[in-house]
Coordinates of C-alpha atoms (C1' of nucleotides) in Angstrom, one line a residue:
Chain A
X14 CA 32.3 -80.6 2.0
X15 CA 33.0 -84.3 1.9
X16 CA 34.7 -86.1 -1.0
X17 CA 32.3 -89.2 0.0
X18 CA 29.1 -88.0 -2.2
X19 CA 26.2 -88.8 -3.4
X20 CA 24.6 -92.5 -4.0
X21 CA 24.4 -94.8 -1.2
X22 CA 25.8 -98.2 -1.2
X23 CA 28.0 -100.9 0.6
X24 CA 31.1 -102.6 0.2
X25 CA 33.4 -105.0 1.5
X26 CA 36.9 -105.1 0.1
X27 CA 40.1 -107.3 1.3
X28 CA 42.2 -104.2 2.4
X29 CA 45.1 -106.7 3.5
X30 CA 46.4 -110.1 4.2
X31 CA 45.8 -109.5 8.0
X32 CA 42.7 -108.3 9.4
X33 CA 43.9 -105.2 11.8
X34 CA 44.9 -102.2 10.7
X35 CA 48.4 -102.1 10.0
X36 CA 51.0 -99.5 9.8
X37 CA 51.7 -99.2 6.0
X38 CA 48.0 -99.9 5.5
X39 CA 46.5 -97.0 3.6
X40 CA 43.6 -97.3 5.9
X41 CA 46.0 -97.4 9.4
X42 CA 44.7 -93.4 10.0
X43 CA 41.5 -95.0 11.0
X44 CA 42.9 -97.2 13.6
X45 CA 43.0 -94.5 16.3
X46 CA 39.1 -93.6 15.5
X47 CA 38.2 -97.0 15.8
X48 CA 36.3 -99.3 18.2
X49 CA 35.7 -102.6 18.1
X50 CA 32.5 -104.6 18.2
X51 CA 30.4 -108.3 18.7
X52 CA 28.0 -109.8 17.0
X53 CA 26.3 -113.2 16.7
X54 CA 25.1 -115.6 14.2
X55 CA 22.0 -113.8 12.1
X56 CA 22.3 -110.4 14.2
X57 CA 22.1 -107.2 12.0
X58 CA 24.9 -105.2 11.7
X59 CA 23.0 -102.5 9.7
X60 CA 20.3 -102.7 7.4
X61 CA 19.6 -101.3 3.8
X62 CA 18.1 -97.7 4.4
X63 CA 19.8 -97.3 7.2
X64 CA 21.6 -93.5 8.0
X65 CA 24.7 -94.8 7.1
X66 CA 27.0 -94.0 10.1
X67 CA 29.8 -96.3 10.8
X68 CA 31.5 -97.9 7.7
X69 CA 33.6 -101.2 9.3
X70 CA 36.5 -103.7 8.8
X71 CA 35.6 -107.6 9.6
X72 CA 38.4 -109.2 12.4
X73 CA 36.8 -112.2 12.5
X74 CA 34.0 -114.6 11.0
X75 CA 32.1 -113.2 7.9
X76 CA 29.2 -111.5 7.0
X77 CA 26.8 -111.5 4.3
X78 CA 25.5 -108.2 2.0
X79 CA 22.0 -108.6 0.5
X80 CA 19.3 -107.0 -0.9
X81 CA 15.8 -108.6 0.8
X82 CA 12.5 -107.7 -1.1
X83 CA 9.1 -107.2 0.7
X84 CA 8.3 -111.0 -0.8
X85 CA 11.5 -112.1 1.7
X86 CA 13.3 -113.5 -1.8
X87 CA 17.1 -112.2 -0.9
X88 CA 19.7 -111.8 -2.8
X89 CA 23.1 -111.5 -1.4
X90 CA 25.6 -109.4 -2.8
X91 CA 28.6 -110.4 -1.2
X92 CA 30.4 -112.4 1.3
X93 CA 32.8 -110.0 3.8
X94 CA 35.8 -112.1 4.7
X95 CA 38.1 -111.5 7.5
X96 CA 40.3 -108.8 6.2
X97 CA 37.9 -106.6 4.1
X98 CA 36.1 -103.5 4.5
X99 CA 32.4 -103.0 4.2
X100 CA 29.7 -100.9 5.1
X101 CA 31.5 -98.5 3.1
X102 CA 28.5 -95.5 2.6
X103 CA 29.2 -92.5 0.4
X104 CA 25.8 -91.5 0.4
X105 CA 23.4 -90.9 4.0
X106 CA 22.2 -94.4 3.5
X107 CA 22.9 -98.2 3.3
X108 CA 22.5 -99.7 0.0
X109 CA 22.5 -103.6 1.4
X110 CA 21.8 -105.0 4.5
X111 CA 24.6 -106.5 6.7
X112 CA 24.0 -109.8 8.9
X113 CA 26.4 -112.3 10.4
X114 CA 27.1 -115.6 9.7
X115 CA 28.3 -116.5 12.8
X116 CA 30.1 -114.9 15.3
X117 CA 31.8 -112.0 14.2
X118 CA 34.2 -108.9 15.4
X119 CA 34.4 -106.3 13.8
X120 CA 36.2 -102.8 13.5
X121 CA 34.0 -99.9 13.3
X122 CA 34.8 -96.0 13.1
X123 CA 32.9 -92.6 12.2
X124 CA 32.2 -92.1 8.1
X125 CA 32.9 -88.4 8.7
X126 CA 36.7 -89.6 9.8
X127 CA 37.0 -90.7 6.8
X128 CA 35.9 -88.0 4.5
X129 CA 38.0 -85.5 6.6
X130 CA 41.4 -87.9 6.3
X131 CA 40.4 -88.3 2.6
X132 CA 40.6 -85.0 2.0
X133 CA 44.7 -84.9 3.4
X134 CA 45.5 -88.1 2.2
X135 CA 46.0 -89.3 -1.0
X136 CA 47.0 -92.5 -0.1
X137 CA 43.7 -93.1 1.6
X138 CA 42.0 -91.3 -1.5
X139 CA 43.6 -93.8 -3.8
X140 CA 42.5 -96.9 -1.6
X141 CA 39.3 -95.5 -1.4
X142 CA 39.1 -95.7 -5.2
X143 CA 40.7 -98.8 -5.5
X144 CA 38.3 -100.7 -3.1
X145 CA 35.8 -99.7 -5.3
X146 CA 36.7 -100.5 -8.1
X147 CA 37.8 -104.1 -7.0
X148 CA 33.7 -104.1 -5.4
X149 CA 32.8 -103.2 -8.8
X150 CA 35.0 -105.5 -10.9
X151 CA 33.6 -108.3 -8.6
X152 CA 30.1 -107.4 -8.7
X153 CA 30.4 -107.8 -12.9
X154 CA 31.9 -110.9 -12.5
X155 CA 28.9 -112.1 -9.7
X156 CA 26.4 -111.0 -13.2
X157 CA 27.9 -113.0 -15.4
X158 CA 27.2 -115.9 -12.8
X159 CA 23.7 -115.0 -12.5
X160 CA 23.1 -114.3 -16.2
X161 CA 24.9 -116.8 -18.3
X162 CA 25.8 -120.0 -16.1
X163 CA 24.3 -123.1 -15.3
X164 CA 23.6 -124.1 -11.5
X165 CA 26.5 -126.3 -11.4
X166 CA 28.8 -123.8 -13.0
X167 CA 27.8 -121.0 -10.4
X168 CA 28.9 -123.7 -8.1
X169 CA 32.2 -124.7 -8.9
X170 CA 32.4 -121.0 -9.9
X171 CA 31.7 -119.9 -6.1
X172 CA 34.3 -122.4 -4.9
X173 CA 37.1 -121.3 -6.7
X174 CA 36.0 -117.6 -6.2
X175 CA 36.4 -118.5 -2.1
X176 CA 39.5 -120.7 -2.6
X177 CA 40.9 -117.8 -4.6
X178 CA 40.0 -115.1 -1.8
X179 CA 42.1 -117.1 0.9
X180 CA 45.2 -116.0 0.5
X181 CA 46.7 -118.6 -1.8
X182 CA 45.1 -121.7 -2.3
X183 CA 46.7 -124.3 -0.4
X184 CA 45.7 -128.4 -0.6
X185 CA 43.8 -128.1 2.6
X186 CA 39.8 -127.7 3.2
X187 CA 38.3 -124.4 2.5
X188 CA 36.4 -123.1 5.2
X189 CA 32.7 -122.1 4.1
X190 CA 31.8 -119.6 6.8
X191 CA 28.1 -119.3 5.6
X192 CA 25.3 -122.0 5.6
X193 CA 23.9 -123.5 1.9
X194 CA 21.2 -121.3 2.1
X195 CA 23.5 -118.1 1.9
X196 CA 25.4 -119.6 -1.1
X197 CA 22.1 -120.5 -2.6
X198 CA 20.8 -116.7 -2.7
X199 CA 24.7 -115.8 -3.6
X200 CA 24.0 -117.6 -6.7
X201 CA 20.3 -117.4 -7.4
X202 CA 19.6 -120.7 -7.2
X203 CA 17.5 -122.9 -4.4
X204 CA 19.5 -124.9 -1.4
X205 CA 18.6 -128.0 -2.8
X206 CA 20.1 -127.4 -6.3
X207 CA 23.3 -125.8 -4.4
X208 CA 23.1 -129.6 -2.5
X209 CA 22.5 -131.5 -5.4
X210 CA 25.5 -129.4 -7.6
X211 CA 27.6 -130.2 -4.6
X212 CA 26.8 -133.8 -4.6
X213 CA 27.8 -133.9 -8.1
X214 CA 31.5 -132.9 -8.2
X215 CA 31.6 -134.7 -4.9
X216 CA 30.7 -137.9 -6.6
X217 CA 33.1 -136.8 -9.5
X218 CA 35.7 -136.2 -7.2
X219 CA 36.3 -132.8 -8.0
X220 CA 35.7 -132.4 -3.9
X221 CA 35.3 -133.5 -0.8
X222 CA 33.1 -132.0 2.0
X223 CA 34.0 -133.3 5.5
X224 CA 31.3 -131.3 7.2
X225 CA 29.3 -128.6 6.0
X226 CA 31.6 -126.0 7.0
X227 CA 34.4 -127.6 5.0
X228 CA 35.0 -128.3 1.3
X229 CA 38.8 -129.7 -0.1
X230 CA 38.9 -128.5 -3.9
X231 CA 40.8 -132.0 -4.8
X232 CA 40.9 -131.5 -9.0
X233 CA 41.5 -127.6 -9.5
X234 CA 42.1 -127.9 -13.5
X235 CA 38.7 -129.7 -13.2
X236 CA 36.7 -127.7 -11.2
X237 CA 37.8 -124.5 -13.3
X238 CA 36.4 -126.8 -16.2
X239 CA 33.3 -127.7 -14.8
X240 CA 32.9 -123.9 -14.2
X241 CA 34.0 -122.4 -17.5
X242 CA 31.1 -124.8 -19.2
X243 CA 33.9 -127.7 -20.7
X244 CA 31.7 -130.8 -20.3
Chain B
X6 CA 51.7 -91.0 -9.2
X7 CA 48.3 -91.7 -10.0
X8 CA 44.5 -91.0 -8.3
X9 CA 43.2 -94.0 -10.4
X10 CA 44.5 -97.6 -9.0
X11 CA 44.8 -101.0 -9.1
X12 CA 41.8 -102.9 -10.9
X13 CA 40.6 -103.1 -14.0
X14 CA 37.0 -102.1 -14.7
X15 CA 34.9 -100.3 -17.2
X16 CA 31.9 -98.4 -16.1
X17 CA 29.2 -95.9 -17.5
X18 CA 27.2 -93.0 -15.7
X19 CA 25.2 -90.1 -16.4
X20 CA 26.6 -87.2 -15.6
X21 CA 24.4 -84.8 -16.5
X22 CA 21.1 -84.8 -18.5
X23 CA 23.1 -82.9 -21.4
X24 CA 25.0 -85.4 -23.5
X25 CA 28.3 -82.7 -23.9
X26 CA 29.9 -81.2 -21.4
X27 CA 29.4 -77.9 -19.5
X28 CA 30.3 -75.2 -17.6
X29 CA 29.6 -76.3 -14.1
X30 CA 29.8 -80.0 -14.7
X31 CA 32.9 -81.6 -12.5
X32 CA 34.1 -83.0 -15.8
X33 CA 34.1 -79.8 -17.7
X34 CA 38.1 -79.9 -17.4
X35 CA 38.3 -82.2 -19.8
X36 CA 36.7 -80.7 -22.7
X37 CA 39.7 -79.2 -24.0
X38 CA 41.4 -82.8 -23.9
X39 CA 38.9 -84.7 -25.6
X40 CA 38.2 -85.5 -29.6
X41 CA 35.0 -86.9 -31.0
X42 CA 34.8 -90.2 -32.6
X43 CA 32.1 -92.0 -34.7
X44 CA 31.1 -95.6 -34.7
X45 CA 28.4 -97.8 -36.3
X46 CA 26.3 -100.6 -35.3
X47 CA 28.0 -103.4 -34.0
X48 CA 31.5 -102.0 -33.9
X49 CA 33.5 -102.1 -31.1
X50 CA 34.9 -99.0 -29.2
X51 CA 37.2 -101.3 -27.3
X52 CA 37.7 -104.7 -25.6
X53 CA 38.1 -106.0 -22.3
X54 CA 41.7 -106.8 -21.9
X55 CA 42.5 -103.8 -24.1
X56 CA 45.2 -101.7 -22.6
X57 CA 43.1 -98.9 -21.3
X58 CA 44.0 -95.6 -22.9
X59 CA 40.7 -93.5 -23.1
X60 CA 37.5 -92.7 -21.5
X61 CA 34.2 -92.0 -22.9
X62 CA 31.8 -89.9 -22.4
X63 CA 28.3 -90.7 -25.0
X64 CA 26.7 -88.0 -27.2
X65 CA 24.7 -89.7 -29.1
X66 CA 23.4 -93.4 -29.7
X67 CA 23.6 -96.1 -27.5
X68 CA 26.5 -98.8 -26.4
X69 CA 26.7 -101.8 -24.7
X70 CA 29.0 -102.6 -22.1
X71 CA 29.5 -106.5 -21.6
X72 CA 31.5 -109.4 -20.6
X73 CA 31.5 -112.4 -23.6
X74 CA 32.6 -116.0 -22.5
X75 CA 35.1 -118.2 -24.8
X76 CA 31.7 -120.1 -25.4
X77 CA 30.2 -117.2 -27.3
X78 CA 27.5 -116.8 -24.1
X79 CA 27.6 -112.8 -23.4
X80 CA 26.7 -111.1 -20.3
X81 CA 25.8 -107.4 -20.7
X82 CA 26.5 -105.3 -18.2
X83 CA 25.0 -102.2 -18.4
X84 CA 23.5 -100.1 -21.2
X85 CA 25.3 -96.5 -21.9
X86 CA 22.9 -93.7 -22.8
X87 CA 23.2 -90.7 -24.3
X88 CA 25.2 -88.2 -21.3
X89 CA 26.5 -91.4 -19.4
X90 CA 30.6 -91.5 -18.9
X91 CA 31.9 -95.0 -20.0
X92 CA 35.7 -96.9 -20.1
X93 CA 36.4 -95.7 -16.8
X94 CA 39.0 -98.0 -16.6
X95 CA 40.8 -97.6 -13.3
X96 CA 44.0 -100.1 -13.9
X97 CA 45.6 -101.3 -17.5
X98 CA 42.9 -102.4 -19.1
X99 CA 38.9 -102.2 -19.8
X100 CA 37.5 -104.8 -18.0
X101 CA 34.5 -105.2 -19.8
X102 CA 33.9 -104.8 -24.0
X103 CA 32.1 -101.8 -25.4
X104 CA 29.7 -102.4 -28.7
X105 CA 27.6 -99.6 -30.6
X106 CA 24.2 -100.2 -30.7
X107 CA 23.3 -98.6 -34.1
X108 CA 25.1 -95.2 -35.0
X109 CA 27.3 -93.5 -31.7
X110 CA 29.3 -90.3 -31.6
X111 CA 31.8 -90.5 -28.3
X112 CA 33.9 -87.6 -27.1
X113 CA 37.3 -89.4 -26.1
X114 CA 40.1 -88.4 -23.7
X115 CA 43.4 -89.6 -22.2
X116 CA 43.2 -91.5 -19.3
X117 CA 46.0 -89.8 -17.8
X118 CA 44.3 -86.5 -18.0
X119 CA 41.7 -87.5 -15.6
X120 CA 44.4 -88.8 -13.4
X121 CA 46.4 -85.2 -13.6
X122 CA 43.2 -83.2 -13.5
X123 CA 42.0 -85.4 -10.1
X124 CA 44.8 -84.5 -8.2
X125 CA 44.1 -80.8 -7.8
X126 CA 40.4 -81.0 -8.6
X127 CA 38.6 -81.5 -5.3
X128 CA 35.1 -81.3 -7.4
X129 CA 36.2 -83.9 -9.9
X130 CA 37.1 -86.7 -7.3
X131 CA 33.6 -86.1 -6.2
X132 CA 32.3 -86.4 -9.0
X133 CA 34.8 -89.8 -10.0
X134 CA 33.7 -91.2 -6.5
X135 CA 29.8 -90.7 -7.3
X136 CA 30.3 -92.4 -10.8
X137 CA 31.4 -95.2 -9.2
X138 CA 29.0 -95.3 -6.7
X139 CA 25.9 -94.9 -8.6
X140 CA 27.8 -97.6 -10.8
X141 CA 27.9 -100.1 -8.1
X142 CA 24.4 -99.6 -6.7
X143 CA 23.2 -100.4 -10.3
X144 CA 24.8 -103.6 -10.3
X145 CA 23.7 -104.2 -7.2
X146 CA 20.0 -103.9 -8.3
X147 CA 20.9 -105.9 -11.8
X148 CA 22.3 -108.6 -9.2
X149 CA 18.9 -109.2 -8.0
X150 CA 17.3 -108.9 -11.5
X151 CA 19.1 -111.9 -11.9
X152 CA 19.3 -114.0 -8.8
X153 CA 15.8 -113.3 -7.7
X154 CA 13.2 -112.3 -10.5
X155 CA 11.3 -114.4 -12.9
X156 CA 11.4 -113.6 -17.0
X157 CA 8.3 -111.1 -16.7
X158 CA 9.3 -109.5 -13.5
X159 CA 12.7 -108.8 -15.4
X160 CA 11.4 -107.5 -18.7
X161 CA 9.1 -105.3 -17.0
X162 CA 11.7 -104.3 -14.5
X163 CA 13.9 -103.4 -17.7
X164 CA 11.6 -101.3 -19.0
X165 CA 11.1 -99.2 -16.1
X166 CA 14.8 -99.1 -15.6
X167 CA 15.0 -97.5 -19.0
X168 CA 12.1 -95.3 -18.9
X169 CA 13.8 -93.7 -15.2
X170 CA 17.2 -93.4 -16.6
X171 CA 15.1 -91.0 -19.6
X172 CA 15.1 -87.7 -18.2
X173 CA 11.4 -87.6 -16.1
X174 CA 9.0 -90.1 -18.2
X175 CA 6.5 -88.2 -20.0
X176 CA 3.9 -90.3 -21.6
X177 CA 5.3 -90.9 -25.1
X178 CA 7.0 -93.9 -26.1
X179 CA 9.9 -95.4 -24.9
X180 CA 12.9 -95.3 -27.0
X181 CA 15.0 -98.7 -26.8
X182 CA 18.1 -98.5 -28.9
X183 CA 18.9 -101.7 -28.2
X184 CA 17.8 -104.9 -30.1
X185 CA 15.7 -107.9 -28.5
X186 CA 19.0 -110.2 -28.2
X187 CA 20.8 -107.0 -26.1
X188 CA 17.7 -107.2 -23.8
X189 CA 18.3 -110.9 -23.6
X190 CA 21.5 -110.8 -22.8
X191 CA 21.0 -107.6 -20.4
X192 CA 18.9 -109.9 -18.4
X193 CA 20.3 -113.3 -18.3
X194 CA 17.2 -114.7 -20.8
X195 CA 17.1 -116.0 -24.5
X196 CA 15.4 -113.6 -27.0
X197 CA 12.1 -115.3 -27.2
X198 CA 11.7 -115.0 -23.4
X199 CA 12.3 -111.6 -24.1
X200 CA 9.5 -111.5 -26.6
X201 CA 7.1 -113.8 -25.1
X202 CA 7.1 -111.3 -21.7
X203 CA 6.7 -108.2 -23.7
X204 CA 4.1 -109.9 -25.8
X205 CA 2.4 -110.7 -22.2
X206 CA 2.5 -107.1 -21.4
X207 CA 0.8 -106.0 -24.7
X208 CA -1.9 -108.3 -24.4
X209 CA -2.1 -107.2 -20.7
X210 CA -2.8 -104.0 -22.1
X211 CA 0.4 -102.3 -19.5
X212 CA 2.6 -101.7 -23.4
X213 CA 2.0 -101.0 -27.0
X214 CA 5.0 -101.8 -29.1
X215 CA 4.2 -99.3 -31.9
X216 CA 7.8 -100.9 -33.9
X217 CA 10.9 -102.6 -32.6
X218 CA 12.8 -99.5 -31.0
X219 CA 9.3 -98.0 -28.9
X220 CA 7.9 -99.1 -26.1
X221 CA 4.8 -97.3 -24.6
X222 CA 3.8 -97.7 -21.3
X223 CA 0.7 -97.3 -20.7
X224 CA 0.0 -98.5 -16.9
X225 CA 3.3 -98.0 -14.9
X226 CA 1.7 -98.5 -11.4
X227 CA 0.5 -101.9 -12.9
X228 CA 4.3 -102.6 -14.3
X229 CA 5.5 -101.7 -11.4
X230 CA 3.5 -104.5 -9.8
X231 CA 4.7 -107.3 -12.1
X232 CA 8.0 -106.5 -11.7
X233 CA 7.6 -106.8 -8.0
X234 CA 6.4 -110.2 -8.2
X235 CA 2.5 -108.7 -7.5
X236 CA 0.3 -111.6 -9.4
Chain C
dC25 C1' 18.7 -139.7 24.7
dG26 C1' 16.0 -136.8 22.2
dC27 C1' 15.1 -132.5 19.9
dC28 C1' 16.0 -128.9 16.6
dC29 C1' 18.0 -127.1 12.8
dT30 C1' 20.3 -127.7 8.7
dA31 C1' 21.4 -130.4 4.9
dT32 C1' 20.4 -134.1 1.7
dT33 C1' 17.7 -136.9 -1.3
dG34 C1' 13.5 -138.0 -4.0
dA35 C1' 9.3 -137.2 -7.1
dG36 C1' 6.6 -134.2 -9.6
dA37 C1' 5.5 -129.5 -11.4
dT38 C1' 6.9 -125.3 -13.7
dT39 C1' 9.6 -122.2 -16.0
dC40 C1' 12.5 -121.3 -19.4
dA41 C1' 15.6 -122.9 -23.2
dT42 C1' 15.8 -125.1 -27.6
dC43 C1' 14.6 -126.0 -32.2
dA44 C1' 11.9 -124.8 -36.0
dA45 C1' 8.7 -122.3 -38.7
dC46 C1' 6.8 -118.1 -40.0
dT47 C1' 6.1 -113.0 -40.2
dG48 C1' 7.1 -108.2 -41.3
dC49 C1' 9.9 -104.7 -42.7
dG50 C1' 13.6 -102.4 -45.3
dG51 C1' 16.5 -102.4 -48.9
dT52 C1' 17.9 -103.7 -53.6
dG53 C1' 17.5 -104.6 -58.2
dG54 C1' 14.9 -106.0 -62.1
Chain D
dC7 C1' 6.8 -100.0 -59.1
dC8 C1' 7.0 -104.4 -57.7
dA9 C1' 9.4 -108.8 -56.5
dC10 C1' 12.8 -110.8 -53.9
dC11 C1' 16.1 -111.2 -50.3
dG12 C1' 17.8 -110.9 -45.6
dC13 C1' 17.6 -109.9 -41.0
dA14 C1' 15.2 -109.2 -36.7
dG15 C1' 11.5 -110.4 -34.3
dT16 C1' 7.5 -113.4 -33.2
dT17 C1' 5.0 -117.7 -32.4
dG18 C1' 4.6 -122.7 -31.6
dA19 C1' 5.9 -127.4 -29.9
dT20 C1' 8.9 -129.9 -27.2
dG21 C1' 12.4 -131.0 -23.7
dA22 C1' 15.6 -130.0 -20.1
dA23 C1' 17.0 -127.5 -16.1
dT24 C1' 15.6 -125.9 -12.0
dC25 C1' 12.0 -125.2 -8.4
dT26 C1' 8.7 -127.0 -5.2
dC27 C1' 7.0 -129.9 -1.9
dA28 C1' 7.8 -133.8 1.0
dA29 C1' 10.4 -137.1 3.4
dT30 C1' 14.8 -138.5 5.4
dA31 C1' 19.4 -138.0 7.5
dG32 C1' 22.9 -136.1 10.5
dG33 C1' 25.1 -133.2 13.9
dG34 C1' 25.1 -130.3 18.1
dC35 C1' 23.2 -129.2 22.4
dG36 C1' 20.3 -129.5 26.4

DNA sequence: CGCCCTATTGAGATTCATCAACTGCGGTGG
DNA sequence: CCACCGCAGTTGATGAATCTCAATAGGGCG
């Protein structure tokens, strides 16, 4: 019997600060069951409905998680930064699709390794949990985006969310691994409103965005006004 | 030390199609923990940021589970039904705020019991993991309620969500504990969206609203349709 | 140098929110 | 028993935010 049960779904959660398995890592077990893989801009890494074989850790570049209906509208769920784990199946199959933004490595290993250390570990149990719950927590956060905000809200929301995920904002530019057409199905909106929002603070001075892979947050206090609603 | 980690969150899911518990159910431990409570309409069972204490389990009524904004704009995030497990808070505190709907009886336990109980209960941790899981695949569905549907696609999507979660639709009508401004809120519109799409569907003949709490539906291939996007 | 892809900007259309009036039902009290 | 009140829901008219469609700009690569 596995503990990994029942509904399917993805995840991707920052396990730690560097993106290999470490010793001390609750997930280090894995390391010794693990191979590493390529992949390039757009290429699948698995898709939604997919038997869910391989959950993985991202080493380098980022991937998207989305949700693509028959009418090709896509939503994505979540950005995978170097660091986090995703892919994360408990149940046979994929609940999102996973695509690359660029070029990518990642660390891949066997789901039944992981229900079988799960079952000895507590450590690993406990992480287990606690990436979910920090998927979770995020994902209610991501509705109230969705749900209640404006389009340049989301925005400077979305900023701060990736400045916040680096570890610890520094003054220098954030690097936006994904193109304005994936923040602009992050945060329901179309590119050109995600262009226009940006344009905005830019003018405002809130940022600056050397190239399109680059933004410099250059009023915090400000932005986390602009996102909050304060007019 | 603890099964139940790091972040906060709040969550709600059915565990079984009978509201209490029973023999055979993975949570059936903590029956002999747990104390019934009543609220009424509009009261809160407890608020995000609250020092997390308890988790619920719903007998009978209906609560909302939701995020509300310093702004007054509120973000429900799921809708507890009769059966479903709710304040499943994994760190300190609740991360979202629970509301009754109308009259709600709650059977209440320690938080630390589940932790205790987790630990030797192989069958439980399953059962903790597939809460969680069936938890996040929800949100990831509402995500795209959101991000990618129009007002009529969502109502009608609502409905059918509702109408699933009830145990095997027979044809009578639908019972929606809930109040127009919860729906709103559920899905990211303003109560006369809300009412303008379900007056839609009556005229369209796929509903009759026999009062405020029923819905019937009375074509759901053809709902199904609109909330796919079908013209 | 020129092409392609992505991003940006502009103009007009559409959806949804806002504001306001009205309806219907349930409860309360004369 | 009926009139009134209050709240939730519905409908209508208008306006704002966002989308759509179209044209332009900019960067990277052959």
């Amino acid at each position: 019997m596995s503990l990994l049960v029942q509904p399917a779904y993805s995840n991707s959660v920052r396990t730690s600060l560097e993106p290999f398995f470490h010793e001390g890592d609750a997930l280090f077990p894995l390391k010794a069951v693990s191979t590493s893989l390529h992949f390039s801009r757009n290429q699948t890494i698995f898709n939604e409905g997919d038997v869910a074989r391989y959950s993985y850790k991202l080493l380098e570049g980022g991937v998207r998680l989305c949700k693509i209906r028959p009418d090709g509208r896509r939503q994505i769920a979540e950005f995978v930064l170097p660091g986090d784990v995703f892919g994360f199946a408990l149940d046979e199959e994929y609940s999102l699709t996973a695509e690359a933004l660029g070029d990518v490595i990642v660390l891949r290993w066997p789901r039944g390794q992981v229900e079988r250390l799960a079952e000895e570990l507590p450590a690993l149990r406990k992480e287990l949990m606690a990436m979910l719950c920090r998927e979770l927590s995020a994902a209610q956060e991501h509705l109230v985006m969705l749900g209640r905000q404006t389009a340049k809200e989301r925005v400077a929301s979305f900023l701060l969310l990736i400045a916040n995920r680096r570890d610890a904002g520094n003054g220098d530019p954030l690097l936006l691994p994904m193109g304005r057409q994936d923040i602009a199905d992050y945060l329901g909106l179309t590119i050109e409103t995600v262009c226009r929002a940006l344009t905005d603070l830019k003018r405002e001075r809130l940022i600056e965005i050397p190239d399109r892979h680059h933004v410099e947050l250059r009023n915090l206090a400000a932005l986390e006004d602009v996102a909050e609603g304060g007019e």
